[in-house]
Short mmCIF file of C-alpha atoms and ligand atoms in Angstrom, two decimals:
data_model
loop_
_atom_site.label_atom_id
_atom_site.label_comp_id
_atom_site.label_asym_id
_atom_site.label_seq_id
_atom_site.Cartn_x
_atom_site.Cartn_y
_atom_site.Cartn_z
CA MET A 1 -44.14 45.47 -7.74
CA ILE A 2 -45.18 48.82 -9.20
CA ASP A 3 -47.81 49.34 -11.94
CA ALA A 4 -46.95 51.61 -14.87
CA PRO A 5 -48.44 55.13 -14.36
CA SER A 6 -51.23 56.44 -16.63
CA VAL A 7 -50.39 59.20 -19.15
CA ALA A 8 -52.23 61.77 -16.96
CA GLU A 9 -50.34 60.69 -13.83
CA GLN A 10 -47.12 60.92 -15.75
CA SER A 11 -47.72 64.46 -17.03
CA GLU A 12 -48.60 65.66 -13.54
CA ALA A 13 -45.61 63.98 -11.94
CA PHE A 14 -43.16 65.30 -14.51
CA SER A 15 -43.57 68.96 -13.63
CA PRO A 16 -40.14 70.58 -13.08
CA VAL A 17 -41.12 71.40 -9.49
CA ASN A 18 -41.62 67.73 -8.61
CA THR A 19 -38.53 66.51 -10.39
CA GLN A 20 -35.42 65.74 -8.35
CA THR A 21 -31.89 65.10 -9.50
CA TRP A 22 -29.83 62.01 -8.74
CA ALA A 23 -26.93 62.19 -6.32
CA ASN A 24 -24.61 59.44 -5.11
CA GLY A 25 -26.45 57.42 -2.46
CA ARG A 26 -29.04 54.67 -2.05
CA HIS A 27 -32.12 55.02 -4.24
CA SER A 28 -35.26 53.00 -4.73
CA VAL A 29 -36.08 52.36 -8.40
CA HIS A 30 -38.32 50.01 -10.36
CA CYS A 31 -37.79 48.21 -13.62
CA VAL A 32 -39.80 49.72 -16.49
CA LYS A 33 -38.52 47.74 -19.46
CA VAL A 34 -36.51 44.64 -20.29
CA ILE A 35 -34.86 44.32 -23.70
CA GLN A 36 -33.33 41.12 -25.04
CA GLU A 37 -30.20 42.45 -26.78
CA THR A 38 -28.61 39.15 -27.81
CA TRP A 39 -29.17 35.51 -26.86
CA ASP A 40 -27.38 36.03 -23.48
CA VAL A 41 -27.51 39.79 -22.89
CA LYS A 42 -30.45 41.81 -21.59
CA THR A 43 -30.91 45.51 -20.90
CA PHE A 44 -32.95 46.52 -17.85
CA CYS A 45 -34.35 50.07 -17.71
CA PHE A 46 -35.22 51.72 -14.41
CA MET A 47 -37.13 54.75 -13.18
CA ALA A 48 -37.86 56.19 -9.77
CA GLU A 49 -41.42 56.36 -8.48
CA GLN A 50 -41.20 60.13 -8.15
CA PRO A 51 -39.50 61.53 -11.27
CA VAL A 52 -35.75 61.83 -10.91
CA MET A 53 -33.30 63.22 -13.44
CA PHE A 54 -30.65 60.52 -13.53
CA PHE A 55 -27.55 62.61 -14.12
CA PHE A 56 -24.23 60.78 -14.04
CA LYS A 57 -20.94 60.78 -15.91
CA PRO A 58 -21.08 58.43 -18.91
CA GLY A 59 -19.01 55.38 -17.98
CA GLN A 60 -20.03 55.33 -14.30
CA PHE A 61 -21.70 52.39 -12.59
CA VAL A 62 -24.34 51.57 -10.01
CA THR A 63 -24.44 48.78 -7.45
CA LEU A 64 -27.67 46.79 -7.19
CA GLU A 65 -28.86 45.66 -3.79
CA LEU A 66 -30.79 42.43 -4.20
CA GLU A 67 -32.24 39.74 -2.03
CA ILE A 68 -31.65 36.29 -3.46
CA ASP A 69 -32.66 33.16 -1.50
CA GLY A 70 -33.08 35.28 1.62
CA LYS A 71 -29.58 36.76 1.38
CA GLN A 72 -28.69 40.33 0.56
CA ILE A 73 -26.32 40.50 -2.41
CA MET A 74 -24.65 43.49 -4.06
CA ARG A 75 -23.34 43.59 -7.63
CA SER A 76 -22.08 46.50 -9.73
CA TYR A 77 -23.28 47.21 -13.28
CA THR A 78 -22.28 50.03 -15.58
CA ILE A 79 -25.01 52.38 -16.71
CA SER A 80 -25.29 51.68 -20.43
CA SER A 81 -27.75 54.49 -21.16
CA SER A 82 -26.78 58.16 -21.43
CA PRO A 83 -27.58 61.03 -19.06
CA SER A 84 -28.90 62.82 -22.17
CA VAL A 85 -32.04 60.67 -21.63
CA PRO A 86 -32.26 61.43 -17.94
CA TYR A 87 -35.69 60.24 -16.77
CA SER A 88 -34.56 56.64 -16.72
CA PHE A 89 -31.29 54.70 -16.75
CA SER A 90 -30.36 51.26 -17.98
CA ILE A 91 -27.92 48.50 -17.24
CA THR A 92 -26.99 45.79 -19.73
CA VAL A 93 -26.17 42.40 -18.25
CA LYS A 94 -24.58 39.33 -19.74
CA ARG A 95 -25.39 35.92 -18.29
CA ASP A 96 -22.25 34.63 -16.62
CA LEU A 97 -22.26 30.83 -16.80
CA GLY A 98 -22.72 29.63 -13.23
CA GLY A 99 -22.94 33.22 -11.97
CA LEU A 100 -25.48 33.97 -9.26
CA VAL A 101 -26.69 37.51 -9.90
CA SER A 102 -26.51 37.82 -13.69
CA ASN A 103 -28.62 34.67 -14.11
CA TRP A 104 -30.99 35.75 -11.40
CA LEU A 105 -31.52 39.11 -13.14
CA HIS A 106 -32.15 37.42 -16.49
CA ASP A 107 -34.63 34.98 -14.97
CA ASN A 108 -36.43 37.19 -12.44
CA LEU A 109 -36.10 40.90 -13.06
CA GLU A 110 -39.21 42.07 -14.90
CA GLU A 111 -41.32 45.19 -15.34
CA GLY A 112 -42.58 46.58 -12.04
CA PHE A 113 -39.86 44.93 -9.91
CA GLN A 114 -38.58 47.31 -7.21
CA LEU A 115 -35.03 47.35 -5.93
CA ALA A 116 -32.38 49.61 -4.38
CA VAL A 117 -29.36 50.89 -6.28
CA HIS A 118 -26.25 52.60 -4.91
CA GLY A 119 -24.35 55.16 -6.93
CA PRO A 120 -23.68 56.49 -9.47
CA VAL A 121 -19.89 56.33 -9.04
CA GLY A 122 -16.75 55.60 -11.01
CA ASN A 123 -13.65 57.32 -12.28
CA PHE A 124 -13.84 55.67 -15.71
CA ASN A 125 -15.87 58.31 -17.51
CA CYS A 126 -15.56 60.71 -20.43
CA ILE A 127 -16.37 63.86 -18.45
CA ASP A 128 -13.27 63.82 -16.25
CA PHE A 129 -11.02 63.25 -19.29
CA PRO A 130 -12.33 65.60 -21.97
CA ALA A 131 -10.82 65.18 -25.44
CA LYS A 132 -11.51 66.25 -29.01
CA LYS A 133 -10.72 62.81 -30.40
CA VAL A 134 -11.52 59.53 -28.66
CA LEU A 135 -10.98 55.86 -29.37
CA LEU A 136 -13.61 53.71 -27.68
CA LEU A 137 -12.45 50.10 -27.41
CA SER A 138 -14.60 47.32 -26.06
CA GLY A 139 -14.74 43.56 -25.85
CA GLY A 140 -17.96 41.62 -25.12
CA VAL A 141 -20.21 43.13 -22.48
CA GLY A 142 -17.41 45.65 -21.78
CA ILE A 143 -19.23 47.68 -24.40
CA THR A 144 -21.57 49.14 -21.74
CA PRO A 145 -19.50 52.11 -20.46
CA VAL A 146 -18.23 53.14 -23.89
CA MET A 147 -21.76 52.82 -25.29
CA SER A 148 -22.92 55.28 -22.66
CA MET A 149 -20.11 57.65 -23.71
CA ALA A 150 -20.95 57.30 -27.43
CA ARG A 151 -24.66 57.88 -26.78
CA TRP A 152 -23.81 60.97 -24.73
CA PHE A 153 -21.53 62.46 -27.41
CA PHE A 154 -24.08 61.60 -30.14
CA ASP A 155 -27.15 62.97 -28.33
CA THR A 156 -25.44 66.18 -27.24
CA ASN A 157 -23.93 66.88 -30.71
CA ALA A 158 -20.54 67.02 -29.04
CA ASP A 159 -17.64 68.23 -31.10
CA VAL A 160 -15.79 64.98 -30.49
CA ASP A 161 -14.35 62.74 -33.17
CA MET A 162 -15.22 59.16 -32.16
CA THR A 163 -13.77 55.89 -33.37
CA PHE A 164 -15.66 52.96 -31.86
CA VAL A 165 -14.07 49.52 -32.16
CA HIS A 166 -15.95 46.60 -30.67
CA SER A 167 -14.73 43.03 -30.45
CA ALA A 168 -17.33 40.25 -30.15
CA ARG A 169 -17.00 36.51 -29.96
CA THR A 170 -19.28 35.77 -32.96
CA PRO A 171 -21.77 37.83 -35.04
CA ARG A 172 -24.65 36.70 -32.81
CA ASP A 173 -22.87 38.18 -29.77
CA ILE A 174 -22.75 41.78 -31.00
CA VAL A 175 -24.56 44.08 -28.58
CA PHE A 176 -26.16 47.39 -29.73
CA HIS A 177 -25.23 46.61 -33.37
CA ARG A 178 -28.12 48.42 -35.07
CA GLU A 179 -27.86 51.49 -32.87
CA LEU A 180 -24.14 51.84 -33.55
CA GLU A 181 -24.74 51.44 -37.29
CA HIS A 182 -27.43 54.10 -37.02
CA MET A 183 -25.03 56.54 -35.33
CA ASP A 184 -22.41 55.76 -37.97
CA SER A 185 -24.92 56.57 -40.72
CA ARG A 186 -26.08 59.86 -39.16
CA ILE A 187 -22.94 61.79 -38.25
CA THR A 188 -19.54 62.20 -39.85
CA ASN A 189 -17.60 62.35 -36.59
CA PHE A 190 -18.42 58.74 -35.70
CA SER A 191 -16.82 55.66 -37.17
CA TYR A 192 -17.75 52.16 -36.10
CA SER A 193 -15.78 48.95 -36.67
CA LEU A 194 -16.46 45.43 -35.54
CA ILE A 195 -14.14 42.49 -35.07
CA CYS A 196 -15.54 38.98 -34.60
CA GLU A 197 -13.27 36.41 -33.03
CA LYS A 198 -14.88 33.59 -35.01
CA VAL A 199 -17.80 32.93 -37.30
CA GLU A 200 -19.92 29.89 -36.65
CA LEU A 201 -21.51 27.60 -39.20
CA GLY A 202 -24.44 29.33 -40.95
CA GLN A 203 -23.44 32.84 -39.81
CA HIS A 204 -22.76 35.52 -42.38
CA TRP A 205 -19.84 37.84 -41.65
CA ALA A 206 -17.93 40.06 -44.07
CA GLY A 207 -16.10 42.20 -41.49
CA TYR A 208 -12.83 41.87 -39.55
CA ARG A 209 -12.09 38.49 -37.99
CA GLY A 210 -9.82 37.41 -35.15
CA TYR A 211 -8.51 39.71 -32.45
CA LEU A 212 -7.71 43.41 -32.38
CA ASP A 213 -4.02 43.57 -33.37
CA PRO A 214 -1.60 46.29 -34.51
CA SER A 215 -2.43 45.91 -38.20
CA LYS A 216 -6.21 46.06 -37.63
CA LEU A 217 -5.82 49.05 -35.35
CA ALA A 218 -3.65 50.81 -37.94
CA MET A 219 -6.35 50.24 -40.59
CA ILE A 220 -9.31 51.19 -38.39
CA ALA A 221 -7.77 54.11 -36.49
CA PRO A 222 -4.53 55.21 -38.18
CA ASP A 223 -4.50 58.29 -35.92
CA PHE A 224 -4.97 56.33 -32.66
CA MET A 225 -1.84 57.94 -31.18
CA ASP A 226 -3.71 61.30 -31.20
CA ARG A 227 -6.75 59.96 -29.37
CA GLU A 228 -7.84 59.65 -25.74
CA ILE A 229 -8.50 55.93 -25.29
CA PHE A 230 -11.28 54.38 -23.19
CA CYS A 231 -11.14 50.60 -23.00
CA CYS A 232 -13.32 47.99 -21.31
CA GLY A 233 -13.51 44.24 -21.79
CA PRO A 234 -12.32 40.89 -20.50
CA VAL A 235 -8.92 40.85 -18.79
CA PRO A 236 -7.03 39.10 -21.67
CA TYR A 237 -8.49 41.63 -24.13
CA MET A 238 -7.36 44.59 -22.06
CA GLN A 239 -3.93 43.07 -21.53
CA ALA A 240 -3.56 42.66 -25.31
CA VAL A 241 -4.66 46.27 -25.90
CA LYS A 242 -2.20 47.58 -23.33
CA ARG A 243 0.64 45.53 -24.81
CA LEU A 244 -0.20 46.89 -28.23
CA LEU A 245 -0.26 50.47 -26.98
CA ASP A 246 2.92 50.02 -24.94
CA GLU A 247 4.73 48.74 -28.02
CA ALA A 248 3.51 51.77 -29.98
CA ARG A 249 4.82 53.99 -27.14
CA PHE A 250 1.35 55.44 -26.60
CA ASP A 251 1.19 58.03 -23.81
CA MET A 252 -0.57 55.86 -21.21
CA SER A 253 -1.72 58.88 -19.22
CA ARG A 254 -4.31 59.15 -22.03
CA TYR A 255 -5.41 55.53 -21.65
CA HIS A 256 -8.34 54.76 -19.33
CA GLU A 257 -9.73 51.34 -18.55
CA GLU A 258 -12.40 49.57 -16.54
CA PHE A 259 -12.50 45.90 -15.74
CA PHE A 260 -15.53 44.04 -14.48
CA GLY A 261 -14.12 41.03 -12.79
CA GLU A 262 -11.07 39.60 -11.15
CA MET A 263 -8.06 41.85 -10.72
CA PRO A 264 -5.92 41.75 -13.88
CA VAL A 265 -2.42 40.33 -13.56
CA ASP A 266 -0.64 43.64 -14.19
CA VAL A 267 -2.75 45.37 -11.54
CA ARG A 268 -1.82 42.57 -9.17
CA GLU A 269 1.83 43.08 -10.03
CA GLU A 270 1.50 46.80 -9.41
CA ALA A 271 -0.19 46.08 -6.10
CA ILE A 272 2.63 43.71 -5.16
CA GLU A 273 5.22 46.36 -6.08
CA GLN A 274 3.42 48.91 -3.92
CA ALA A 275 3.19 46.39 -1.13
CA ASP A 276 6.96 45.74 -1.38
CA ILE A 277 7.69 49.48 -1.12
CA ALA A 278 5.32 49.70 1.83
CA GLN A 279 7.13 46.74 3.42
CA GLU A 280 10.46 48.58 3.15
CA GLN A 281 8.89 51.63 4.79
CA ALA A 282 7.35 49.40 7.44
CA ASP A 283 10.78 48.01 8.28
CA ALA A 284 11.77 51.56 9.27
CA ILE A 285 8.82 51.99 11.61
CA GLU A 286 8.88 51.08 15.28
CA ASP A 287 7.54 47.54 15.79
CA ALA A 288 5.06 48.84 18.34
CA ASP A 289 3.25 50.89 15.69
CA LEU A 290 2.68 47.98 13.32
CA HIS A 291 -0.46 45.86 13.27
CA THR A 292 -0.38 42.14 12.62
CA ILE A 293 -3.14 40.90 10.32
CA SER A 294 -3.78 37.16 10.18
CA PHE A 295 -5.84 35.48 7.48
CA SER A 296 -7.24 32.39 9.14
CA ARG A 297 -8.35 30.32 6.14
CA SER A 298 -5.11 30.70 4.22
CA GLY A 299 -2.94 30.65 7.33
CA LYS A 300 -1.04 33.79 6.29
CA GLU A 301 0.07 36.71 8.43
CA VAL A 302 1.52 40.15 7.64
CA GLU A 303 2.48 43.33 9.41
CA ILE A 304 1.05 46.60 8.14
CA MET A 305 1.70 50.23 8.88
CA PRO A 306 -0.85 52.50 10.56
CA GLY A 307 -3.28 53.79 7.91
CA GLU A 308 -3.02 50.81 5.57
CA THR A 309 -6.23 48.99 4.68
CA LEU A 310 -7.13 45.36 5.19
CA TYR A 311 -7.14 44.99 1.43
CA THR A 312 -3.49 46.14 1.29
CA ALA A 313 -2.70 43.68 4.06
CA ALA A 314 -4.16 40.87 1.97
CA THR A 315 -2.15 41.95 -1.08
CA LYS A 316 1.02 41.97 1.01
CA ALA A 317 0.23 38.42 2.02
CA ASP A 318 -0.16 37.50 -1.68
CA LEU A 319 -3.89 37.06 -1.20
CA TYR A 320 -6.34 38.55 -3.66
CA ILE A 321 -9.65 39.58 -2.22
CA PRO A 322 -12.02 40.36 -5.15
CA LYS A 323 -12.25 44.12 -5.51
CA ALA A 324 -14.34 46.28 -7.83
CA CYS A 325 -14.92 49.91 -6.93
CA GLY A 326 -12.20 50.39 -4.29
CA MET A 327 -14.36 53.00 -2.59
CA GLY A 328 -16.72 51.12 -0.34
CA ILE A 329 -19.73 51.12 -2.61
CA CYS A 330 -20.01 47.82 -4.44
CA GLY A 331 -19.54 45.34 -1.60
CA THR A 332 -17.27 43.08 -3.63
CA CYS A 333 -14.35 43.12 -1.16
CA LYS A 334 -16.40 42.12 1.90
CA VAL A 335 -14.65 39.91 4.48
CA GLN A 336 -15.56 38.71 7.96
CA VAL A 337 -13.52 39.80 10.96
CA GLN A 338 -12.88 37.16 13.60
CA LYS A 339 -10.81 39.25 16.00
CA GLY A 340 -9.86 42.91 16.37
CA SER A 341 -11.44 46.00 14.89
CA ALA A 342 -11.05 48.47 12.04
CA THR A 343 -12.25 51.93 11.07
CA MET A 344 -14.44 51.59 7.98
CA GLU A 345 -15.30 54.57 5.79
CA HIS A 346 -17.73 53.04 3.30
CA ASN A 347 -20.17 54.54 0.83
CA GLY A 348 -23.18 52.31 1.34
CA GLY A 349 -21.62 49.07 0.08
CA ILE A 350 -22.45 47.13 3.23
CA THR A 351 -25.64 46.63 5.20
CA GLU A 352 -26.13 47.27 8.92
CA GLN A 353 -26.89 43.57 9.28
CA ASP A 354 -23.56 42.62 7.72
CA ILE A 355 -21.74 45.05 10.01
CA GLU A 356 -23.50 43.52 13.01
CA ASP A 357 -22.43 40.09 11.75
CA GLY A 358 -18.80 41.23 11.77
CA PHE A 359 -18.27 41.91 8.05
CA VAL A 360 -16.21 44.82 6.75
CA LEU A 361 -15.30 46.13 3.31
CA SER A 362 -11.58 45.47 3.10
CA CYS A 363 -10.88 48.24 0.56
CA CYS A 364 -11.91 50.97 3.01
CA SER A 365 -11.21 49.42 6.42
CA VAL A 366 -8.13 50.50 8.33
CA PRO A 367 -7.19 48.21 11.24
CA LYS A 368 -7.03 49.85 14.68
CA GLU A 369 -5.21 46.90 16.20
CA ASN A 370 -4.04 43.38 15.42
CA MET A 371 -6.77 41.51 13.55
CA VAL A 372 -7.79 38.04 12.41
CA VAL A 373 -9.82 37.89 9.20
CA ASP A 374 -11.64 34.96 7.63
CA PHE A 375 -9.95 34.71 4.23
C1 FAD B 401 -17.60 48.43 -11.99
C2 FAD B 401 -18.24 47.20 -12.58
C3 FAD B 401 -19.10 47.34 -13.66
C4 FAD B 401 -19.69 46.20 -14.23
N1 FAD B 401 -20.53 46.34 -15.30
C5 FAD B 401 -21.09 45.26 -15.86
C6 FAD B 401 -21.96 45.39 -17.00
O1 FAD B 401 -22.21 46.49 -17.49
N2 FAD B 401 -22.52 44.27 -17.51
C7 FAD B 401 -22.24 43.00 -16.99
O2 FAD B 401 -22.80 42.03 -17.50
N3 FAD B 401 -21.41 42.86 -15.92
C8 FAD B 401 -20.84 43.94 -15.35
N4 FAD B 401 -20.02 43.80 -14.26
C9 FAD B 401 -19.79 42.43 -13.70
C10 FAD B 401 -20.88 42.12 -12.67
O3 FAD B 401 -20.72 42.95 -11.54
C11 FAD B 401 -20.83 40.68 -12.18
O4 FAD B 401 -19.52 40.42 -11.73
C12 FAD B 401 -21.22 39.66 -13.23
O5 FAD B 401 -22.55 39.91 -13.66
C13 FAD B 401 -21.13 38.24 -12.65
O6 FAD B 401 -21.86 38.21 -11.48
P1 FAD B 401 -22.64 36.89 -11.03
O7 FAD B 401 -23.21 37.12 -9.70
O8 FAD B 401 -23.55 36.41 -12.11
O9 FAD B 401 -21.47 35.85 -10.96
P2 FAD B 401 -20.75 35.32 -9.62
O10 FAD B 401 -21.69 34.48 -8.85
O11 FAD B 401 -20.10 36.45 -8.94
O12 FAD B 401 -19.67 34.39 -10.29
C14 FAD B 401 -18.69 34.93 -11.17
C15 FAD B 401 -18.00 33.78 -11.89
O13 FAD B 401 -17.36 32.94 -10.93
C16 FAD B 401 -17.80 31.61 -11.08
N5 FAD B 401 -17.96 31.04 -9.74
C17 FAD B 401 -18.86 31.43 -8.80
N6 FAD B 401 -18.69 30.69 -7.67
C18 FAD B 401 -17.68 29.84 -7.92
C19 FAD B 401 -17.03 28.81 -7.16
N7 FAD B 401 -17.38 28.53 -5.92
N8 FAD B 401 -16.02 28.15 -7.75
C20 FAD B 401 -15.64 28.42 -9.02
N9 FAD B 401 -16.21 29.35 -9.77
C21 FAD B 401 -17.20 30.06 -9.24
C22 FAD B 401 -19.11 31.66 -11.82
O14 FAD B 401 -19.32 30.49 -12.60
C23 FAD B 401 -18.95 32.87 -12.67
O15 FAD B 401 -18.34 32.54 -13.90
C24 FAD B 401 -19.41 44.92 -13.69
C25 FAD B 401 -18.54 44.80 -12.58
C26 FAD B 401 -17.96 45.92 -12.05
C27 FAD B 401 -17.05 45.75 -10.87
S1 FES B 402 -14.21 47.05 -3.81
FE1 FES B 402 -16.17 47.91 -3.86
S2 FES B 402 -16.58 48.08 -1.74
FE2 FES B 402 -14.55 47.43 -1.77
#
């Protein structure tokens, strides 16, 4: 635990000479503030002991390294704050019923708590896809990356026309409501609309109800076809948005999405398609060059080409290892190897202890020989 610094200590520490900037890697930070956003969502703000300018691309995420019940656990959370306020950064976490880490954070993470974070990383960001007009779409806690983008555009007086459409379950589930209303009231290039799936007894709600559909979108953002779209939310929400955009013949190269959980069905289908193509190519390769990967728990076995990852092998076998970052940073795709070896090029998403215990990150591990994996 770390005590809050005095004002004098702070002024001395914050001299430009002492201040470092954040780069992708493992960093030690401590919690400086906890904010109850809604009944089941909290924001946790972090700073480094020595001042660090937390620069990142709005929309990117970090992976927390925690120890829970004696076990090291990694989980990724989007940075909900903006790099325009760089001396600290925040994550905003929703309690996931029955979930290990989200509940642990809500119940245990308090001011002064020290932990390690990995990152920042992520391709879902508004810097790599600059646009004059954006449509920020979010459902539930999927608001976090687009909130970071909106805060960034707002704070930096960016010449970007923003339409922000958030879908919440009920009025009491709306995250960042007052701040978004504030932005809407301050600048003309920001418009904010809310859609509540349902309204419970005793709740007052005069806004849109139900789900985001073509008629609501046409009313809220009649010019959506001209906008760069950033979308984040639960899988069914994102599937509905994509269907809607497909039907409108939206140029999907201008659609960007992030999902927080299980791999969406269409991504699975795409992965299967890729795996099928790879299988055809594999058929043309000499048998001697192929590696056989066996998944012991499910009793499945596939052959893969040199250079393919363990994760691809699993997909080919119709097995879905949970995957988040796809770049060896979040630890989500960890599996234990029972036989054989692989070359792993990770980015800090696995501990030395795990490696010693035979675990690998399947998204960035390329088998060197035939392998047996516990999955
Ligand atoms: C890039 C990225 C960014 C993210 N950003 C955010 C963010 O900004 N805010 C946020 O709140 N979340 C975010 N997430 C999601 C977050 O990483 C966690 O997945 C989420 O908090 C749930 O983690 P958990 O440990 O609480 O749940 P887990 O323990 O992982 O469980 C997840 C779900 O599975 C169920 N479950 C667990 N074990 C079993 C079992 N044996 N059988 C059946 N069901 C089971 C649980 O009930 C729960 O519903 C992000 C994820 C990614 C990949
Ligand atoms: S999916 Fe994040 S490390 Fe593999």
